[in-house]
Amino acid sequence: MEWKDNYNTWLNFDQLDNDLKSDLEQNKGNESSLEDAFYTSLEFGTAGMRGIIGAGTNRMNYYTVRQATEGLALFIESQGDKAAERGVAIAYDSRHMSKEFAIESAKTLAAHNIRAYVFEDLRPTPELSFAVRHFKAAAGIMITASHNPPEYNGYKVYGEDGGQLPPKEADDLTRYVRSVTDILSINTVSEQEAKDKGLLKIVGRDVDRVYLDYLRTVTIDQELVDRQGRNIKIVFTPLHGTGKMIGMKALEQAGFKKVSLVESQAEADPDFSTIKSPNPEDPKAFELAVEQGIKEDADVLIATDPDADRLGMAVKTAKGHYEVLTGNQIASLMVEYMFKAHTTNGTLPSNSVLIKSIVSSELPTAIADKYGVGTLNVLTGFKFIAEKIKEFEATRSHTFMFGFEESYGYLVQPFVRDKDAIQALLMVAEMTAYFKEEGFSCFDALHELYHQYGHYKEKTISITMEGMEGTEKINNLMNTLREQAPSHFGNIKVCKVEDFNEQTRKTVHGDESIDLPKANVLKYTLADGSWIAARPSGTEPKIKFYMSAQDDSGVVVVEKLEAFEADIQKIIDKG
């Protein structure tokens, strides 16, 4: 049907939710808005779905949530009765409609006699990943839009191992979701009926206690924390999200005594009223934390995003102000501290491995090499790190030590199978204590790494292209980059081209295949070791360009990045 037919079907549906009907009435006459809401179905991909809340097939609402959950129920049923009996764990964050969407998911599962374990209140994404494993559930659902603006919400699906679904399973699930075409008439049961039948179980503190017990294993050197935990001054902001309760308990449990919350950002707020964007990648998200840090002379400032799977930090410089670090810099500091601590304690296994995404910095690789730790590169998406952990457990070929993505996601211990900002919170606090005891700040320690390994500097350009035209522009841009591959960036020759969709690697020595799943990513490695990558987002109408420059000089790496960015902008302007 054309978008107008879809719109009229919804408008004339006599059982349409009242708020959604009101949304349609308010948009009468606004054809561009209505077309965007109805021209397609909200895309359900490998990372689930994410979109603006409102009426329409291309929006997050009760009906699109039911469609996704109906597809999940069919997917679980296809695996047999035992899978259905294991149930589904469901958690949600602080966004508009998050709790409602969580309950709606449970009601839809209940119509298939599939039990749902729904958290009593807000919980972080990593705790949902943990809960799937704790309950031995067949799957998990997390209602969150991560760090997107307030008008968004989203729906992420987790497999039985607590990780987001790998490609094959994600494709199977997507087919089931897309097979549900009449989304206005999906069967559900009432919330009370689901509870009466034992198909909706409210959970919370029992899972918190076990998760907190596992969090004790994140600390490497408890004696260090016992010595320094009362001295380290930490300012923590959960950015109006889910990180406060578990984060504060975890820090207290570990032994960090001087933790102060940014109170105006400590309570859940779906409008994120004190910040423009609840994204710890954005230095502006730290403005209130910086004010508080200056007053308290804090050693470190830490922020978690709304669903507490990503973490950012700001460190005090020699001049006394605070600098927000990149995800790559945070990971580099963690890797240096963790591997040094394990080496000192004699707890670093000989088959240790670091796992990172293909668009993350190579500085952690250089650090890992020094400690005799291998590095494995995987596609962007923490599910690929989780997949490798599962493989290592089965084969015992390697011991997982740390996983990260440049986009501020880290995992220390594999009792969670996704990014875990609560684990990262503990590790940042511990490494800050270590560097302070050694007479360094984290800022000093980072520059010591540059002194040892050379300067590495990364930057990501994220370009939003909304609507149908935006999708077409992104596709055209990727096609152009494939068909007319650049020979130079910043006057430095491209010596290797990797096309992860075609699974090919082209070098001056010939072509070879890439042993990774297909992904719409292009990566160009330059003669000096620097690299540039292009990747459309899987959850947002964006295309991202990742750049990494390396050199012995900190000034030169900045100049290289500026030259790379100028060349990328020329490509975008032409595209």
Coordinates of C-alpha atoms in Angstrom, one line a residue:
M1 CA 0.0 0.0 0.0
E2 CA 1.0 3.6 -0.5
W3 CA 1.7 5.6 2.7
K4 CA -1.7 7.3 2.5
D5 CA -3.4 3.9 2.5
N6 CA -1.4 2.9 5.6
Y7 CA -2.3 6.2 7.2
N8 CA -6.0 5.8 6.5
T9 CA -6.0 2.2 7.9
W10 CA -4.6 3.4 11.2
L11 CA -6.9 6.5 11.3
N12 CA -10.0 4.4 10.7
F13 CA -9.0 1.6 13.2
D14 CA -11.6 1.9 15.9
Q15 CA -9.4 0.3 18.6
L16 CA -6.4 2.5 18.0
D17 CA -4.7 3.6 21.2
N18 CA -6.1 7.1 22.1
D19 CA -2.7 8.8 22.3
L20 CA -1.8 7.5 18.9
K21 CA -5.1 8.6 17.5
S22 CA -4.5 12.0 18.9
D23 CA -1.1 12.1 17.3
L24 CA -2.6 11.3 13.9
E25 CA -5.2 14.1 14.4
Q26 CA -2.6 16.6 15.3
N27 CA -0.6 15.8 12.2
K28 CA -3.5 16.1 9.8
G29 CA -2.4 18.1 6.8
N30 CA 1.3 17.7 7.6
E31 CA 2.0 15.4 4.6
S32 CA 5.8 15.3 5.0
S33 CA 5.5 14.2 8.6
L34 CA 2.8 11.6 7.8
E35 CA 4.6 10.2 4.8
D36 CA 7.7 9.7 6.9
A37 CA 5.6 7.9 9.6
F38 CA 3.9 5.6 7.1
Y39 CA 6.0 5.2 4.0
T40 CA 7.8 2.1 5.3
S41 CA 7.9 -0.2 8.4
L42 CA 10.3 0.6 11.2
E43 CA 13.4 -1.3 10.2
F44 CA 14.1 -4.4 12.3
G45 CA 17.7 -5.3 11.8
T46 CA 20.6 -7.0 13.5
A47 CA 20.5 -4.5 16.4
G48 CA 16.7 -4.6 16.8
M49 CA 14.9 -1.4 16.1
R50 CA 15.0 2.2 17.1
G51 CA 12.8 5.1 16.1
I52 CA 10.8 8.2 17.0
I53 CA 7.9 7.5 19.4
G54 CA 4.5 8.1 17.7
A55 CA 1.8 6.8 15.4
G56 CA 2.8 5.1 12.2
T57 CA 4.4 2.0 10.8
N58 CA 7.8 3.8 10.9
R59 CA 7.5 4.8 14.5
M60 CA 8.0 3.2 18.0
N61 CA 4.5 2.5 19.4
Y62 CA 2.5 -0.3 20.9
Y63 CA 1.8 -1.9 17.5
T64 CA 5.4 -2.0 16.2
V65 CA 6.5 -3.3 19.6
R66 CA 3.9 -6.0 19.4
Q67 CA 5.0 -6.9 15.9
A68 CA 8.6 -7.3 17.0
T69 CA 7.6 -9.4 20.0
E70 CA 5.2 -11.5 17.9
G71 CA 8.2 -12.2 15.6
L72 CA 10.3 -13.1 18.6
A73 CA 7.7 -15.4 19.9
L74 CA 7.5 -17.2 16.6
F75 CA 11.3 -17.4 16.5
I76 CA 11.4 -19.0 20.0
E77 CA 8.6 -21.4 19.2
S78 CA 10.5 -22.6 16.1
Q79 CA 13.2 -23.8 18.5
G80 CA 10.9 -26.2 20.2
D81 CA 8.8 -26.4 23.4
K82 CA 11.9 -26.3 25.7
A83 CA 12.9 -22.9 24.4
A84 CA 9.4 -21.5 25.0
E85 CA 9.4 -22.9 28.5
R86 CA 12.6 -21.0 29.4
G87 CA 11.0 -17.6 28.9
V88 CA 12.3 -14.1 28.1
A89 CA 13.9 -11.5 30.4
I90 CA 12.8 -7.9 29.8
A91 CA 14.3 -4.7 31.1
Y92 CA 13.8 -1.0 30.3
D93 CA 15.4 2.4 30.7
S94 CA 14.2 5.8 31.7
R95 CA 12.8 6.9 28.3
H96 CA 9.2 7.8 27.4
M97 CA 7.0 4.7 27.1
S98 CA 9.8 2.3 28.1
K99 CA 7.9 0.6 30.9
E100 CA 4.7 0.5 28.8
F101 CA 6.6 -1.1 25.9
A102 CA 8.2 -3.7 28.3
I103 CA 4.8 -4.7 29.6
E104 CA 3.3 -4.8 26.1
S105 CA 6.1 -7.2 25.1
A106 CA 5.2 -9.4 28.1
K107 CA 1.5 -9.4 27.2
T108 CA 2.3 -10.4 23.6
L109 CA 4.6 -13.2 24.7
A110 CA 1.9 -14.4 27.2
A111 CA -0.5 -14.9 24.3
H112 CA 2.0 -17.6 23.2
N113 CA 2.3 -19.0 26.7
I114 CA 5.9 -17.7 27.0
R115 CA 6.8 -16.4 30.4
A116 CA 8.4 -13.0 30.8
Y117 CA 10.7 -11.9 33.6
V118 CA 10.1 -8.2 33.8
F119 CA 12.2 -5.9 36.0
E120 CA 10.2 -3.9 38.6
D121 CA 11.9 -0.7 37.6
L122 CA 14.7 0.8 35.5
R123 CA 17.7 -1.4 35.0
P124 CA 20.8 -1.1 32.8
T125 CA 21.3 -3.0 29.6
P126 CA 24.2 -5.0 31.0
E127 CA 22.0 -6.3 33.9
L128 CA 19.4 -7.4 31.3
S129 CA 22.2 -9.3 29.5
F130 CA 23.2 -10.8 32.9
A131 CA 19.5 -11.7 33.7
V132 CA 19.1 -13.7 30.5
R133 CA 22.0 -15.9 31.7
H134 CA 20.8 -15.9 35.3
F135 CA 17.3 -17.1 34.4
K136 CA 18.6 -19.4 31.6
A137 CA 16.1 -17.7 29.4
A138 CA 15.7 -18.3 25.7
A139 CA 16.0 -14.6 24.9
G140 CA 16.0 -11.1 26.3
I141 CA 14.4 -7.8 25.4
M142 CA 15.8 -4.4 26.3
I143 CA 13.6 -1.3 25.8
T144 CA 16.1 1.5 25.2
A145 CA 17.3 4.0 22.6
S146 CA 20.7 4.2 24.2
H147 CA 22.0 7.8 23.9
N148 CA 19.5 9.0 21.2
P149 CA 17.5 12.2 21.7
P150 CA 14.4 12.2 24.0
E151 CA 11.9 11.6 21.2
Y152 CA 13.4 8.1 20.5
N153 CA 12.9 4.7 21.9
G154 CA 14.1 1.3 20.8
Y155 CA 13.9 -2.5 21.2
K156 CA 16.9 -4.8 21.4
V157 CA 16.8 -8.6 21.4
Y158 CA 19.3 -10.8 23.2
G159 CA 20.0 -14.5 22.6
E160 CA 20.3 -17.2 25.3
D161 CA 23.9 -16.4 25.9
G162 CA 23.1 -12.8 26.9
G163 CA 24.6 -11.3 23.8
Q164 CA 22.8 -9.6 21.0
L165 CA 21.9 -12.0 18.2
P166 CA 24.7 -12.9 15.8
P167 CA 24.0 -12.5 12.0
K168 CA 22.4 -15.8 11.2
E169 CA 20.0 -15.8 14.2
A170 CA 19.3 -12.1 13.7
D171 CA 18.4 -12.7 10.1
D172 CA 16.1 -15.6 11.1
L173 CA 14.4 -13.4 13.7
T174 CA 14.0 -10.6 11.2
R175 CA 12.2 -12.9 8.8
Y176 CA 9.7 -13.8 11.5
V177 CA 9.2 -10.2 12.4
R178 CA 8.6 -9.2 8.8
S179 CA 6.2 -12.1 8.4
V180 CA 3.8 -10.3 10.8
T181 CA 2.0 -8.0 8.4
D182 CA -1.2 -7.1 10.1
I183 CA 0.3 -5.3 13.1
L184 CA -3.0 -3.8 14.3
S185 CA -4.6 -7.2 15.2
I186 CA -1.8 -9.1 17.1
N187 CA -3.2 -11.1 20.0
T188 CA -2.2 -10.1 23.5
V189 CA -3.5 -10.9 27.0
S190 CA -4.2 -8.4 29.8
E191 CA -1.4 -7.7 32.2
Q192 CA -3.4 -9.1 35.1
E193 CA -4.2 -12.3 33.2
A194 CA -0.6 -12.8 32.3
K195 CA 0.3 -12.4 36.0
D196 CA -2.5 -14.8 37.1
K197 CA -1.2 -17.5 34.7
G198 CA 2.4 -17.1 36.0
L199 CA 3.4 -15.7 32.6
L200 CA 4.5 -12.3 33.8
K201 CA 6.9 -12.4 36.7
I202 CA 8.2 -9.2 38.3
V203 CA 11.8 -9.4 39.2
G204 CA 14.4 -7.0 40.5
R205 CA 16.3 -7.1 43.8
D206 CA 17.0 -10.8 43.6
V207 CA 18.8 -10.3 40.3
D208 CA 20.6 -7.1 41.6
R209 CA 22.1 -9.1 44.5
V210 CA 23.6 -11.7 42.2
Y211 CA 24.8 -9.2 39.6
L212 CA 26.5 -7.2 42.4
D213 CA 28.2 -10.4 43.6
Y214 CA 29.6 -11.0 40.2
L215 CA 30.7 -7.3 40.0
R216 CA 33.2 -8.1 42.8
T217 CA 35.2 -10.1 40.3
V218 CA 35.9 -7.0 38.2
T219 CA 38.3 -5.6 40.8
I220 CA 41.9 -6.9 40.1
D221 CA 43.8 -5.5 43.1
Q222 CA 41.5 -5.3 46.1
E223 CA 44.4 -4.4 48.4
L224 CA 45.1 -1.3 46.2
V225 CA 41.4 -0.3 46.4
D226 CA 41.5 -0.9 50.2
R227 CA 44.5 1.5 50.5
Q228 CA 43.3 4.2 48.0
G229 CA 39.5 3.8 47.9
R230 CA 39.0 6.4 50.6
N231 CA 41.3 8.9 48.9
I232 CA 40.0 8.9 45.3
K233 CA 37.5 11.6 44.6
I234 CA 35.0 10.6 41.9
V235 CA 32.2 12.7 40.4
F236 CA 29.6 10.4 38.8
T237 CA 26.6 11.3 36.6
P238 CA 24.2 8.8 35.2
L239 CA 22.8 11.4 32.8
H240 CA 19.2 10.9 34.0
G241 CA 19.4 7.2 33.2
T242 CA 19.6 3.8 34.8
G243 CA 23.2 3.9 36.1
K244 CA 22.7 5.4 39.5
M245 CA 21.4 2.6 41.7
I246 CA 23.6 -0.2 40.6
G247 CA 26.6 2.1 39.9
M248 CA 26.6 3.6 43.3
K249 CA 26.2 0.2 45.1
A250 CA 29.0 -1.3 43.0
L251 CA 31.4 1.5 43.9
E252 CA 30.5 1.4 47.6
Q253 CA 30.8 -2.4 47.6
A254 CA 34.3 -2.2 46.0
G255 CA 35.5 0.3 48.6
F256 CA 35.4 3.7 47.0
K257 CA 34.2 6.1 49.6
K258 CA 34.4 9.5 48.1
V259 CA 31.8 9.3 45.3
S260 CA 29.6 12.3 44.7
L261 CA 26.6 12.3 42.3
V262 CA 25.7 15.1 40.1
E263 CA 22.3 15.4 41.8
S264 CA 20.5 17.3 39.1
Q265 CA 21.3 14.4 36.7
A266 CA 20.9 11.6 39.2
E267 CA 17.1 11.1 38.8
A268 CA 15.5 9.4 35.8
D269 CA 14.2 12.0 33.3
P270 CA 13.0 11.0 29.9
D271 CA 13.5 14.5 28.6
F272 CA 17.1 14.7 29.8
S273 CA 16.3 18.2 30.9
T274 CA 19.8 19.3 31.9
I275 CA 21.6 18.3 28.7
K276 CA 21.1 18.5 25.0
S277 CA 22.3 15.0 24.4
P278 CA 22.6 12.1 27.0
N279 CA 25.7 10.9 25.3
P280 CA 29.0 10.5 27.3
E281 CA 30.9 10.9 24.0
D282 CA 29.8 14.6 23.9
P283 CA 32.0 16.9 26.1
K284 CA 28.9 19.0 26.7
A285 CA 27.3 16.2 28.7
F286 CA 30.1 16.7 31.3
E287 CA 29.5 20.4 31.9
L288 CA 27.7 20.0 35.2
A289 CA 30.1 17.3 36.3
V290 CA 33.1 19.6 35.5
E291 CA 31.6 22.3 37.6
Q292 CA 31.2 19.9 40.5
G293 CA 34.6 18.4 39.9
I294 CA 36.3 21.8 40.1
K295 CA 34.6 22.5 43.4
E296 CA 35.5 19.1 44.9
D297 CA 39.0 18.8 43.3
A298 CA 37.9 15.4 41.9
D299 CA 40.4 13.0 40.5
V300 CA 38.0 11.7 37.8
L301 CA 34.6 12.5 36.3
I302 CA 32.5 9.6 35.0
A303 CA 29.3 9.5 33.0
T304 CA 27.1 6.6 31.9
D305 CA 24.5 6.8 29.1
P306 CA 20.8 6.3 29.8
D307 CA 20.9 2.5 29.6
A308 CA 24.4 2.3 31.2
D309 CA 26.1 0.3 28.6
R310 CA 28.5 3.1 27.6
L311 CA 30.8 5.1 29.8
G312 CA 32.7 8.3 29.3
M313 CA 35.3 9.9 31.6
A314 CA 37.0 13.3 32.1
V315 CA 40.5 13.6 33.7
K316 CA 42.3 16.5 35.4
T317 CA 45.1 18.0 33.3
A318 CA 48.4 19.5 34.6
K319 CA 46.7 22.9 34.3
G320 CA 43.9 21.9 36.6
H321 CA 41.0 21.7 34.1
Y322 CA 39.2 18.6 33.0
E323 CA 39.6 16.9 29.6
V324 CA 37.0 14.5 28.2
L325 CA 38.7 11.4 26.9
T326 CA 37.7 9.5 23.8
G327 CA 36.6 5.9 24.0
N328 CA 39.9 4.8 22.5
Q329 CA 41.9 6.7 25.1
I330 CA 39.8 5.2 27.9
A331 CA 40.3 1.7 26.5
S332 CA 44.1 2.3 26.2
L333 CA 44.4 3.3 29.8
M334 CA 42.3 0.3 30.9
V335 CA 44.4 -2.1 28.9
E336 CA 47.6 -0.7 30.3
Y337 CA 46.4 -0.9 33.9
M338 CA 44.7 -4.3 33.6
F339 CA 47.5 -6.1 31.9
K340 CA 50.2 -4.6 34.1
A341 CA 48.2 -5.5 37.2
H342 CA 47.6 -9.1 36.1
T343 CA 51.3 -9.4 35.1
T344 CA 52.3 -8.2 38.6
N345 CA 49.9 -10.5 40.3
G346 CA 50.8 -13.5 38.1
T347 CA 47.2 -13.8 36.9
L348 CA 47.7 -13.2 33.2
P349 CA 47.0 -16.5 31.3
S350 CA 49.4 -17.4 28.5
N351 CA 46.5 -17.6 26.0
S352 CA 45.0 -14.2 26.9
V353 CA 43.3 -12.2 24.2
L354 CA 42.0 -8.6 23.7
I355 CA 39.0 -8.2 21.4
K356 CA 38.2 -5.0 19.7
S357 CA 36.2 -3.7 16.7
I358 CA 37.8 -3.0 13.3
V359 CA 37.2 0.7 13.7
S360 CA 38.9 1.0 17.1
S361 CA 42.4 2.4 17.8
E362 CA 45.5 0.3 17.4
L363 CA 47.1 1.8 20.5
P364 CA 45.6 -1.0 22.7
T365 CA 46.9 -3.5 20.3
A366 CA 50.5 -2.1 20.7
I367 CA 50.0 -2.2 24.5
A368 CA 48.7 -5.8 24.5
D369 CA 51.6 -6.9 22.4
K370 CA 54.0 -5.6 25.0
Y371 CA 52.3 -7.8 27.6
G372 CA 52.2 -10.9 25.3
V373 CA 48.4 -10.6 24.9
G374 CA 46.9 -11.3 21.5
T375 CA 44.5 -9.0 19.8
L376 CA 41.5 -10.1 17.7
N377 CA 39.5 -7.7 15.5
V378 CA 35.8 -8.2 14.9
L379 CA 33.1 -6.2 13.1
T380 CA 31.4 -3.3 14.9
G381 CA 28.7 -4.5 17.2
F382 CA 29.3 -6.0 20.7
K383 CA 27.5 -9.2 19.6
F384 CA 30.6 -10.1 17.7
I385 CA 32.7 -9.9 20.8
A386 CA 30.1 -11.9 22.7
E387 CA 30.2 -14.5 19.9
K388 CA 34.0 -14.9 20.3
I389 CA 33.7 -15.3 24.1
K390 CA 31.2 -18.1 23.5
E391 CA 33.6 -19.7 21.0
F392 CA 36.5 -19.5 23.5
E393 CA 34.4 -21.1 26.2
A394 CA 33.7 -24.0 23.9
T395 CA 37.2 -24.5 22.5
R396 CA 39.3 -23.2 25.4
S397 CA 41.6 -21.8 22.8
H398 CA 41.9 -18.4 24.4
T399 CA 41.1 -16.6 27.6
F400 CA 39.1 -13.4 27.2
M401 CA 40.6 -10.5 29.1
F402 CA 38.9 -7.4 27.8
G403 CA 36.7 -6.2 24.9
F404 CA 35.9 -2.8 23.7
E405 CA 34.6 -0.6 20.9
E406 CA 35.6 3.0 20.2
S407 CA 32.1 4.1 20.9
Y408 CA 32.6 4.0 24.6
G409 CA 31.7 0.3 25.2
Y410 CA 33.8 -2.0 27.4
L411 CA 33.6 -5.4 29.0
V412 CA 36.0 -6.7 31.6
Q413 CA 34.4 -10.0 32.8
P414 CA 32.2 -12.2 30.6
F415 CA 29.3 -12.8 33.1
V416 CA 27.7 -10.1 30.9
R417 CA 27.8 -10.4 27.1
D418 CA 27.3 -6.8 26.1
K419 CA 28.9 -3.5 26.9
D420 CA 28.9 -3.0 30.6
A421 CA 29.3 0.6 31.9
I422 CA 29.0 -0.6 35.5
Q423 CA 32.0 -2.9 35.1
A424 CA 33.8 0.0 33.4
L425 CA 32.9 2.3 36.2
L426 CA 34.7 0.0 38.7
M427 CA 37.7 -0.4 36.4
V428 CA 38.1 3.4 35.8
A429 CA 37.9 3.9 39.6
E430 CA 40.5 1.2 40.2
M431 CA 43.0 2.4 37.6
T432 CA 42.6 6.0 38.8
A433 CA 43.6 4.7 42.3
Y434 CA 46.6 2.9 40.8
F435 CA 47.9 5.9 38.9
K436 CA 47.4 8.2 41.8
E437 CA 49.3 5.9 44.1
E438 CA 52.1 5.9 41.5
G439 CA 52.1 9.7 41.5
F440 CA 50.3 10.1 38.2
S441 CA 46.9 11.4 37.1
C442 CA 45.1 9.5 34.3
F443 CA 46.0 12.4 32.0
D444 CA 49.7 11.9 32.8
A445 CA 49.4 8.2 32.3
L446 CA 47.8 8.6 28.9
H447 CA 50.7 10.9 27.7
E448 CA 53.2 8.3 29.1
L449 CA 51.6 5.8 26.7
Y450 CA 52.1 8.2 23.8
H451 CA 55.7 8.6 24.9
Q452 CA 56.2 4.8 24.8
Y453 CA 54.1 3.8 21.8
G454 CA 53.8 6.9 19.6
H455 CA 50.8 9.2 19.2
Y456 CA 47.5 7.7 18.1
K457 CA 44.6 10.0 17.5
E458 CA 41.1 9.1 16.2
K459 CA 38.1 11.0 15.1
T460 CA 34.6 10.0 14.0
I461 CA 32.5 12.1 11.6
S462 CA 28.8 11.2 11.9
I463 CA 26.5 12.6 9.2
T464 CA 22.7 12.4 9.6
M465 CA 20.6 11.9 6.4
E466 CA 17.0 11.7 7.3
G467 CA 14.1 10.1 5.4
M468 CA 13.9 8.3 2.1
E469 CA 16.3 10.7 0.3
G470 CA 18.8 10.3 3.1
T471 CA 18.8 6.5 2.8
E472 CA 19.4 6.9 -1.0
K473 CA 22.2 9.3 -0.5
I474 CA 24.0 7.0 2.0
N475 CA 23.7 4.1 -0.4
N476 CA 25.0 6.2 -3.3
L477 CA 27.9 7.4 -1.2
M478 CA 29.0 3.9 -0.3
N479 CA 28.6 2.7 -3.9
T480 CA 30.8 5.6 -5.0
L481 CA 33.5 4.7 -2.5
R482 CA 33.4 1.1 -3.7
E483 CA 33.5 1.9 -7.4
Q484 CA 36.0 4.8 -7.2
A485 CA 38.2 3.9 -4.2
P486 CA 40.4 6.8 -3.2
S487 CA 44.1 6.3 -3.8
H488 CA 45.3 8.8 -1.2
F489 CA 44.1 10.6 2.0
G490 CA 46.0 13.6 3.1
N491 CA 48.5 12.9 0.4
I492 CA 49.4 9.6 2.0
K493 CA 49.0 6.6 -0.2
V494 CA 46.3 4.0 0.4
C495 CA 48.1 0.6 0.6
K496 CA 45.2 -1.6 1.6
V497 CA 41.5 -1.6 0.9
E498 CA 39.1 -3.8 2.8
D499 CA 35.5 -4.3 1.7
F500 CA 33.8 -6.2 4.5
N501 CA 30.6 -6.6 2.4
E502 CA 32.5 -8.3 -0.4
Q503 CA 34.8 -9.9 2.2
T504 CA 37.9 -8.9 0.2
R505 CA 41.2 -7.3 1.1
K506 CA 43.2 -5.7 -1.7
T507 CA 46.9 -4.9 -1.2
V508 CA 49.9 -4.2 -3.4
H509 CA 50.8 -7.9 -3.0
G510 CA 47.4 -9.1 -4.3
D511 CA 43.9 -9.9 -3.1
E512 CA 42.8 -12.1 -0.2
S513 CA 39.5 -13.0 1.5
I514 CA 38.4 -11.6 4.9
D515 CA 37.2 -14.2 7.4
L516 CA 34.5 -12.1 9.0
P517 CA 30.7 -12.0 8.4
K518 CA 29.5 -9.6 5.7
A519 CA 29.1 -6.0 6.8
N520 CA 28.6 -2.8 4.8
V521 CA 32.0 -1.3 5.9
L522 CA 34.9 0.0 3.9
K523 CA 38.4 0.5 5.4
Y524 CA 41.4 2.1 3.8
T525 CA 44.8 1.6 5.5
L526 CA 47.5 4.1 4.6
A527 CA 51.2 3.7 4.1
D528 CA 52.0 5.2 7.5
G529 CA 49.6 2.9 9.4
S530 CA 46.9 5.5 9.6
W531 CA 43.4 4.4 8.4
I532 CA 40.0 5.6 7.4
A533 CA 36.7 3.6 7.4
A534 CA 33.2 4.3 6.2
R535 CA 30.1 2.6 7.7
P536 CA 26.4 3.4 7.6
S537 CA 24.8 3.1 11.0
G538 CA 22.6 0.1 11.7
T539 CA 20.2 1.9 14.0
E540 CA 20.1 5.5 12.9
P541 CA 19.9 7.4 9.5
K542 CA 23.6 8.2 9.6
I543 CA 26.8 7.4 7.9
K544 CA 30.0 7.4 9.9
F545 CA 33.5 8.0 8.8
Y546 CA 36.2 6.8 11.3
M547 CA 39.7 8.2 11.1
S548 CA 42.9 7.2 12.9
A549 CA 46.3 8.9 12.5
Q550 CA 49.5 7.8 14.1
D551 CA 52.9 9.4 14.2
D552 CA 55.8 10.1 16.7
S553 CA 54.6 13.7 16.9
G554 CA 51.4 14.8 18.6
V555 CA 51.2 17.9 16.4
V556 CA 51.6 15.8 13.2
V557 CA 48.7 13.4 14.0
V558 CA 46.4 16.4 14.4
E559 CA 47.5 17.7 11.0
K560 CA 47.0 14.3 9.5
L561 CA 43.4 14.1 10.8
E562 CA 42.6 17.6 9.5
A563 CA 43.8 16.5 6.1
F564 CA 41.9 13.3 6.2
E565 CA 38.7 15.1 7.2
A566 CA 39.1 17.6 4.4
D567 CA 39.4 14.8 1.8
I568 CA 36.4 13.0 3.3
Q569 CA 34.3 16.2 3.1
K570 CA 35.2 16.5 -0.6
I571 CA 33.9 13.0 -1.2
I572 CA 30.7 13.8 0.7
D573 CA 30.2 17.0 -1.3
K574 CA 30.6 15.1 -4.6
G575 CA 28.4 12.3 -3.5

